[in-house]
Short mmCIF file of N, CA and C and ligand atoms in Angstrom, two decimals:
data_model
loop_
_atom_site.label_atom_id
_atom_site.label_comp_id
_atom_site.label_asym_id
_atom_site.label_seq_id
_atom_site.Cartn_x
_atom_site.Cartn_y
_atom_site.Cartn_z
N UNK A 30 -1.34 -10.72 1.95
CA UNK A 30 -1.42 -9.42 1.27
C UNK A 30 -1.41 -9.64 -0.24
N UNK A 31 -2.42 -9.10 -0.91
CA UNK A 31 -2.47 -9.19 -2.37
C UNK A 31 -1.42 -8.24 -2.97
N UNK A 32 -0.62 -8.76 -3.90
CA UNK A 32 0.42 -7.94 -4.50
C UNK A 32 -0.16 -7.15 -5.67
N UNK A 33 0.03 -5.82 -5.65
CA UNK A 33 -0.51 -4.95 -6.71
C UNK A 33 0.51 -4.68 -7.81
N UNK A 34 1.78 -4.77 -7.46
CA UNK A 34 2.77 -4.48 -8.48
C UNK A 34 4.15 -4.37 -7.88
N UNK A 35 5.09 -3.93 -8.73
CA UNK A 35 6.47 -3.79 -8.29
C UNK A 35 6.92 -2.35 -8.53
N UNK A 36 7.62 -1.80 -7.57
CA UNK A 36 8.11 -0.43 -7.68
C UNK A 36 9.18 -0.35 -8.78
N UNK A 37 9.11 0.70 -9.58
CA UNK A 37 10.06 0.87 -10.68
C UNK A 37 11.52 0.80 -10.21
N UNK A 38 11.82 1.47 -9.11
CA UNK A 38 13.21 1.49 -8.62
C UNK A 38 13.69 0.08 -8.26
N UNK A 39 12.79 -0.71 -7.68
CA UNK A 39 13.15 -2.07 -7.29
C UNK A 39 13.42 -2.91 -8.53
N UNK A 40 12.56 -2.77 -9.53
CA UNK A 40 12.74 -3.50 -10.78
C UNK A 40 14.05 -3.12 -11.46
N UNK A 41 14.32 -1.81 -11.49
CA UNK A 41 15.55 -1.34 -12.14
C UNK A 41 16.79 -1.87 -11.42
N UNK A 42 16.72 -1.93 -10.09
CA UNK A 42 17.86 -2.44 -9.33
C UNK A 42 18.07 -3.92 -9.61
N UNK A 43 16.97 -4.68 -9.69
CA UNK A 43 17.08 -6.10 -10.01
C UNK A 43 17.72 -6.30 -11.38
N UNK A 44 17.33 -5.47 -12.34
CA UNK A 44 17.91 -5.57 -13.68
C UNK A 44 19.41 -5.28 -13.63
N UNK A 45 19.77 -4.28 -12.82
CA UNK A 45 21.19 -3.92 -12.70
C UNK A 45 21.99 -5.04 -12.06
N UNK A 46 21.39 -5.70 -11.06
CA UNK A 46 22.06 -6.83 -10.41
C UNK A 46 22.26 -7.95 -11.42
N UNK A 47 21.22 -8.23 -12.19
CA UNK A 47 21.32 -9.28 -13.20
C UNK A 47 22.44 -9.00 -14.17
N UNK A 48 22.52 -7.74 -14.59
CA UNK A 48 23.55 -7.35 -15.54
C UNK A 48 24.94 -7.46 -14.93
N UNK A 49 25.08 -7.05 -13.67
CA UNK A 49 26.40 -7.07 -13.03
C UNK A 49 26.86 -8.49 -12.72
N UNK A 50 25.89 -9.41 -12.52
CA UNK A 50 26.26 -10.80 -12.20
C UNK A 50 26.50 -11.64 -13.45
N UNK A 51 25.92 -11.21 -14.57
CA UNK A 51 26.03 -11.96 -15.80
C UNK A 51 27.49 -12.29 -16.13
N UNK A 52 27.85 -13.50 -16.57
CA UNK A 52 26.96 -14.62 -16.93
C UNK A 52 26.61 -15.52 -15.75
N UNK A 53 26.83 -15.06 -14.54
CA UNK A 53 26.39 -15.85 -13.40
C UNK A 53 24.93 -15.55 -13.13
N UNK A 54 24.33 -16.40 -12.34
CA UNK A 54 22.92 -16.26 -12.00
C UNK A 54 22.80 -15.57 -10.64
N UNK A 55 21.77 -14.77 -10.47
CA UNK A 55 21.50 -14.25 -9.13
C UNK A 55 20.13 -14.73 -8.69
N UNK A 56 19.95 -14.78 -7.40
CA UNK A 56 18.66 -15.17 -6.82
C UNK A 56 18.35 -14.17 -5.71
N UNK A 57 17.11 -13.71 -5.69
CA UNK A 57 16.70 -12.76 -4.66
C UNK A 57 15.31 -13.09 -4.15
N UNK A 58 15.07 -12.72 -2.92
CA UNK A 58 13.74 -12.83 -2.31
C UNK A 58 13.11 -11.45 -2.34
N UNK A 59 11.87 -11.40 -2.87
CA UNK A 59 11.17 -10.11 -2.98
C UNK A 59 10.34 -9.86 -1.74
N UNK A 60 10.33 -8.61 -1.29
CA UNK A 60 9.51 -8.24 -0.15
C UNK A 60 8.56 -7.11 -0.49
N UNK A 61 7.35 -7.22 0.03
CA UNK A 61 6.33 -6.20 -0.27
C UNK A 61 6.05 -5.33 0.96
N UNK A 62 5.60 -4.11 0.65
CA UNK A 62 5.09 -3.21 1.67
C UNK A 62 3.75 -2.70 1.16
N UNK A 63 2.70 -2.94 1.90
CA UNK A 63 1.35 -2.53 1.49
C UNK A 63 1.00 -3.02 0.09
N UNK A 64 1.42 -4.23 -0.24
CA UNK A 64 1.03 -4.82 -1.50
C UNK A 64 1.90 -4.45 -2.70
N UNK A 65 2.95 -3.68 -2.46
CA UNK A 65 3.85 -3.31 -3.55
C UNK A 65 5.23 -3.90 -3.26
N UNK A 66 5.80 -4.57 -4.25
CA UNK A 66 7.15 -5.10 -4.09
C UNK A 66 8.12 -3.93 -4.12
N UNK A 67 8.76 -3.72 -2.99
CA UNK A 67 9.61 -2.53 -2.82
C UNK A 67 11.08 -2.88 -2.63
N UNK A 68 11.35 -4.07 -2.08
CA UNK A 68 12.71 -4.40 -1.69
C UNK A 68 13.01 -5.85 -2.02
N UNK A 69 14.28 -6.19 -1.98
CA UNK A 69 14.65 -7.59 -2.13
C UNK A 69 15.92 -7.87 -1.35
N UNK A 70 16.08 -9.13 -1.02
CA UNK A 70 17.31 -9.61 -0.39
C UNK A 70 17.96 -10.58 -1.35
N UNK A 71 19.23 -10.37 -1.60
CA UNK A 71 19.95 -11.37 -2.40
C UNK A 71 20.13 -12.60 -1.53
N UNK A 72 19.85 -13.74 -2.11
CA UNK A 72 19.96 -14.99 -1.36
C UNK A 72 21.42 -15.36 -1.19
N UNK A 73 21.84 -15.60 0.05
CA UNK A 73 23.24 -15.95 0.29
C UNK A 73 23.60 -17.29 -0.32
N UNK A 74 24.78 -17.36 -0.86
CA UNK A 74 25.28 -18.64 -1.35
C UNK A 74 24.71 -19.10 -2.66
N UNK A 75 23.89 -18.26 -3.30
CA UNK A 75 23.27 -18.74 -4.53
C UNK A 75 23.98 -18.22 -5.78
N UNK A 76 24.78 -17.17 -5.62
CA UNK A 76 25.52 -16.68 -6.76
C UNK A 76 26.86 -17.39 -6.79
N UNK A 77 26.92 -18.47 -7.53
CA UNK A 77 28.12 -19.28 -7.48
C UNK A 77 28.75 -19.52 -8.84
N UNK A 78 28.12 -20.31 -9.67
CA UNK A 78 28.74 -20.65 -10.94
C UNK A 78 27.82 -20.29 -12.09
N UNK A 79 28.33 -20.45 -13.29
CA UNK A 79 27.55 -20.11 -14.46
C UNK A 79 26.36 -21.04 -14.66
N UNK A 80 26.45 -22.23 -14.12
CA UNK A 80 25.34 -23.16 -14.30
C UNK A 80 24.68 -23.51 -12.97
N UNK A 81 24.85 -22.65 -12.00
CA UNK A 81 24.38 -22.92 -10.65
C UNK A 81 22.94 -23.45 -10.58
N UNK A 82 21.95 -22.53 -10.63
CA UNK A 82 20.56 -22.92 -10.43
C UNK A 82 20.42 -23.68 -9.13
N UNK A 83 21.37 -23.47 -8.23
CA UNK A 83 21.35 -24.21 -6.97
C UNK A 83 20.52 -23.52 -5.91
N UNK A 84 19.23 -23.52 -6.09
CA UNK A 84 18.36 -22.92 -5.09
C UNK A 84 18.46 -23.65 -3.76
N UNK A 85 18.47 -22.89 -2.72
CA UNK A 85 18.45 -23.47 -1.39
C UNK A 85 17.44 -22.69 -0.56
N UNK A 86 16.17 -23.04 -0.69
CA UNK A 86 15.12 -22.27 -0.01
C UNK A 86 15.34 -22.16 1.49
N UNK A 87 16.01 -23.14 2.07
CA UNK A 87 16.26 -23.08 3.51
C UNK A 87 17.11 -21.88 3.88
N UNK A 88 17.88 -21.39 2.93
CA UNK A 88 18.77 -20.26 3.23
C UNK A 88 18.08 -18.91 3.02
N UNK A 89 16.88 -18.96 2.48
CA UNK A 89 16.18 -17.72 2.19
C UNK A 89 15.62 -17.10 3.47
N UNK A 90 15.76 -15.79 3.58
CA UNK A 90 15.19 -15.10 4.74
C UNK A 90 13.69 -14.90 4.57
N UNK A 91 12.94 -15.89 4.92
CA UNK A 91 11.50 -15.82 4.73
C UNK A 91 10.81 -15.06 5.86
N UNK A 92 9.84 -14.26 5.51
CA UNK A 92 9.00 -13.63 6.52
C UNK A 92 7.63 -13.37 5.90
N UNK A 93 6.74 -12.80 6.68
CA UNK A 93 5.36 -12.63 6.22
C UNK A 93 5.25 -11.67 5.05
N UNK A 94 6.29 -10.84 4.84
CA UNK A 94 6.24 -9.89 3.73
C UNK A 94 6.92 -10.41 2.47
N UNK A 95 7.26 -11.69 2.48
CA UNK A 95 7.85 -12.28 1.29
C UNK A 95 6.82 -12.32 0.18
N UNK A 96 7.11 -11.67 -0.93
CA UNK A 96 6.17 -11.59 -2.05
C UNK A 96 6.46 -12.64 -3.11
N UNK A 97 7.69 -13.15 -3.12
CA UNK A 97 8.07 -14.10 -4.14
C UNK A 97 9.57 -14.08 -4.34
N UNK A 98 9.98 -14.33 -5.56
CA UNK A 98 11.42 -14.42 -5.81
C UNK A 98 11.75 -13.76 -7.14
N UNK A 99 13.04 -13.52 -7.32
CA UNK A 99 13.54 -13.06 -8.60
C UNK A 99 14.86 -13.75 -8.85
N UNK A 100 15.08 -14.16 -10.08
CA UNK A 100 16.40 -14.69 -10.43
C UNK A 100 16.63 -14.52 -11.91
N UNK A 101 17.87 -14.73 -12.31
CA UNK A 101 18.20 -14.53 -13.71
C UNK A 101 18.46 -15.86 -14.40
N UNK A 102 18.20 -15.84 -15.69
CA UNK A 102 18.58 -16.93 -16.58
C UNK A 102 19.56 -16.35 -17.58
N UNK A 103 20.85 -16.47 -17.30
CA UNK A 103 21.85 -15.91 -18.22
C UNK A 103 21.73 -16.45 -19.64
N UNK A 104 21.07 -17.60 -19.80
CA UNK A 104 20.86 -18.17 -21.13
C UNK A 104 19.88 -17.33 -21.94
N UNK A 105 19.06 -16.53 -21.23
CA UNK A 105 18.08 -15.70 -21.91
C UNK A 105 16.71 -16.33 -22.03
N UNK A 106 16.54 -17.56 -21.59
CA UNK A 106 15.24 -18.24 -21.64
C UNK A 106 14.35 -17.70 -20.53
N UNK A 107 13.36 -16.90 -20.92
CA UNK A 107 12.51 -16.26 -19.91
C UNK A 107 11.30 -17.13 -19.59
N UNK A 108 11.58 -18.33 -19.11
CA UNK A 108 10.52 -19.23 -18.66
C UNK A 108 11.09 -20.11 -17.54
N UNK A 109 10.21 -20.58 -16.67
CA UNK A 109 10.68 -21.35 -15.52
C UNK A 109 11.23 -22.72 -15.94
N UNK A 110 12.31 -23.13 -15.31
CA UNK A 110 12.83 -24.47 -15.50
C UNK A 110 12.07 -25.43 -14.58
N UNK A 111 12.32 -26.71 -14.74
CA UNK A 111 11.68 -27.69 -13.86
C UNK A 111 12.07 -27.44 -12.41
N UNK A 112 13.34 -27.10 -12.18
CA UNK A 112 13.79 -26.80 -10.82
C UNK A 112 13.08 -25.56 -10.28
N UNK A 113 12.89 -24.58 -11.17
CA UNK A 113 12.18 -23.36 -10.75
C UNK A 113 10.77 -23.70 -10.28
N UNK A 114 10.11 -24.58 -11.01
CA UNK A 114 8.72 -24.93 -10.69
C UNK A 114 8.62 -25.55 -9.29
N UNK A 115 9.60 -26.38 -8.96
CA UNK A 115 9.58 -26.97 -7.62
C UNK A 115 9.83 -25.90 -6.56
N UNK A 116 10.66 -24.95 -6.89
CA UNK A 116 11.00 -23.87 -5.96
C UNK A 116 9.84 -22.88 -5.79
N UNK A 117 9.21 -22.49 -6.89
CA UNK A 117 8.15 -21.48 -6.86
C UNK A 117 7.04 -21.85 -5.87
N UNK A 118 6.69 -23.13 -5.86
CA UNK A 118 5.57 -23.55 -5.05
C UNK A 118 5.80 -23.41 -3.56
N UNK A 119 7.03 -23.14 -3.20
CA UNK A 119 7.36 -23.12 -1.78
C UNK A 119 7.29 -21.74 -1.15
N UNK A 120 7.18 -20.71 -1.96
CA UNK A 120 7.18 -19.38 -1.36
C UNK A 120 6.55 -18.33 -2.26
N UNK A 121 5.81 -17.41 -1.64
CA UNK A 121 5.38 -16.20 -2.31
C UNK A 121 4.37 -16.39 -3.42
N UNK A 122 4.01 -15.27 -4.05
CA UNK A 122 2.99 -15.26 -5.09
C UNK A 122 3.56 -15.03 -6.49
N UNK A 123 4.62 -14.23 -6.57
CA UNK A 123 5.15 -13.84 -7.87
C UNK A 123 6.62 -14.18 -7.98
N UNK A 124 6.97 -14.67 -9.16
CA UNK A 124 8.35 -15.07 -9.38
C UNK A 124 8.83 -14.45 -10.69
N UNK A 125 9.87 -13.65 -10.59
CA UNK A 125 10.38 -12.93 -11.75
C UNK A 125 11.62 -13.61 -12.29
N UNK A 126 11.71 -13.67 -13.62
CA UNK A 126 12.90 -14.19 -14.27
C UNK A 126 13.45 -13.12 -15.20
N UNK A 127 14.73 -12.83 -15.05
CA UNK A 127 15.41 -11.83 -15.86
C UNK A 127 16.40 -12.51 -16.78
N UNK A 128 16.64 -11.88 -17.93
CA UNK A 128 17.64 -12.42 -18.86
C UNK A 128 18.33 -11.30 -19.60
N UNK A 129 19.47 -11.62 -20.21
CA UNK A 129 20.21 -10.61 -20.96
C UNK A 129 19.38 -10.10 -22.13
N UNK A 130 19.51 -8.81 -22.49
CA UNK A 130 20.48 -7.82 -21.94
C UNK A 130 19.96 -7.06 -20.72
N UNK A 131 19.00 -7.61 -20.02
CA UNK A 131 18.50 -7.03 -18.77
C UNK A 131 17.90 -5.64 -18.98
N UNK A 132 17.26 -5.47 -20.12
CA UNK A 132 16.59 -4.21 -20.43
C UNK A 132 15.19 -4.18 -19.82
N UNK A 133 14.47 -3.12 -20.12
CA UNK A 133 13.16 -2.91 -19.51
C UNK A 133 12.16 -4.01 -19.85
N UNK A 134 12.37 -4.69 -20.98
CA UNK A 134 11.43 -5.73 -21.39
C UNK A 134 11.98 -7.14 -21.16
N UNK A 135 13.16 -7.22 -20.60
CA UNK A 135 13.83 -8.53 -20.51
C UNK A 135 13.57 -9.23 -19.19
N UNK A 136 12.28 -9.31 -18.84
CA UNK A 136 11.89 -10.04 -17.63
C UNK A 136 10.45 -10.49 -17.79
N UNK A 137 10.09 -11.50 -17.04
CA UNK A 137 8.72 -12.01 -17.03
C UNK A 137 8.35 -12.34 -15.59
N UNK A 138 7.05 -12.27 -15.33
CA UNK A 138 6.54 -12.64 -14.01
C UNK A 138 5.68 -13.89 -14.15
N UNK A 139 5.76 -14.76 -13.15
CA UNK A 139 5.01 -16.02 -13.15
C UNK A 139 4.35 -16.24 -11.80
N UNK A 140 3.23 -16.95 -11.85
CA UNK A 140 2.61 -17.38 -10.61
C UNK A 140 3.30 -18.64 -10.11
N UNK A 141 2.88 -19.09 -8.95
CA UNK A 141 3.52 -20.26 -8.35
C UNK A 141 3.43 -21.49 -9.23
N UNK A 142 2.36 -21.56 -10.04
CA UNK A 142 2.19 -22.74 -10.89
C UNK A 142 2.89 -22.58 -12.24
N UNK A 143 3.65 -21.47 -12.40
CA UNK A 143 4.39 -21.27 -13.63
C UNK A 143 3.65 -20.51 -14.71
N UNK A 144 2.39 -20.11 -14.43
CA UNK A 144 1.61 -19.35 -15.40
C UNK A 144 2.16 -17.94 -15.53
N UNK A 145 2.42 -17.50 -16.76
CA UNK A 145 2.87 -16.11 -16.95
C UNK A 145 1.78 -15.16 -16.44
N UNK A 146 2.18 -14.08 -15.80
CA UNK A 146 1.23 -13.15 -15.25
C UNK A 146 1.73 -11.72 -15.45
N UNK A 147 0.79 -10.81 -15.66
CA UNK A 147 1.17 -9.41 -15.79
C UNK A 147 1.39 -8.82 -14.41
N UNK A 148 2.50 -8.17 -14.22
CA UNK A 148 2.79 -7.51 -12.95
C UNK A 148 3.00 -6.03 -13.24
N UNK A 149 2.17 -5.21 -12.64
CA UNK A 149 2.24 -3.78 -12.91
C UNK A 149 3.51 -3.16 -12.35
N UNK A 150 4.12 -2.29 -13.14
CA UNK A 150 5.28 -1.53 -12.66
C UNK A 150 4.77 -0.19 -12.15
N UNK A 151 4.98 0.05 -10.87
CA UNK A 151 4.45 1.25 -10.23
C UNK A 151 5.53 2.29 -10.11
N UNK A 152 5.24 3.46 -10.64
CA UNK A 152 6.23 4.56 -10.61
C UNK A 152 6.33 5.19 -9.24
ZN1 ZN B 218 15.43 -20.47 -13.20
#
């Protein structure tokens, strides 16, 4: 399924999660419905320490509606790390990174190869 965008409510909730977890990192799996990212699952066991970045794709609830991932960089660096790049290639089409202060502009979307990409916010 080609992803057309992300629902505003879903994006706002992800920002709120990022803010509530700060300075810890959160990781979530994004799920689409009819090509729109509508929901997410927080990945179990990934919200641990301030320097975690401990992705464990095996623990992710993968299914055919997996659109990609979302996670935060409490450092504020809105670009994929080397570990992120290895992770991105394993699932989904779009990968979102959030950073403080978790405002409307404090996130970026990337393709599996780490290329920044525009992701439409659907009201
Ligand atoms: Zn990262």
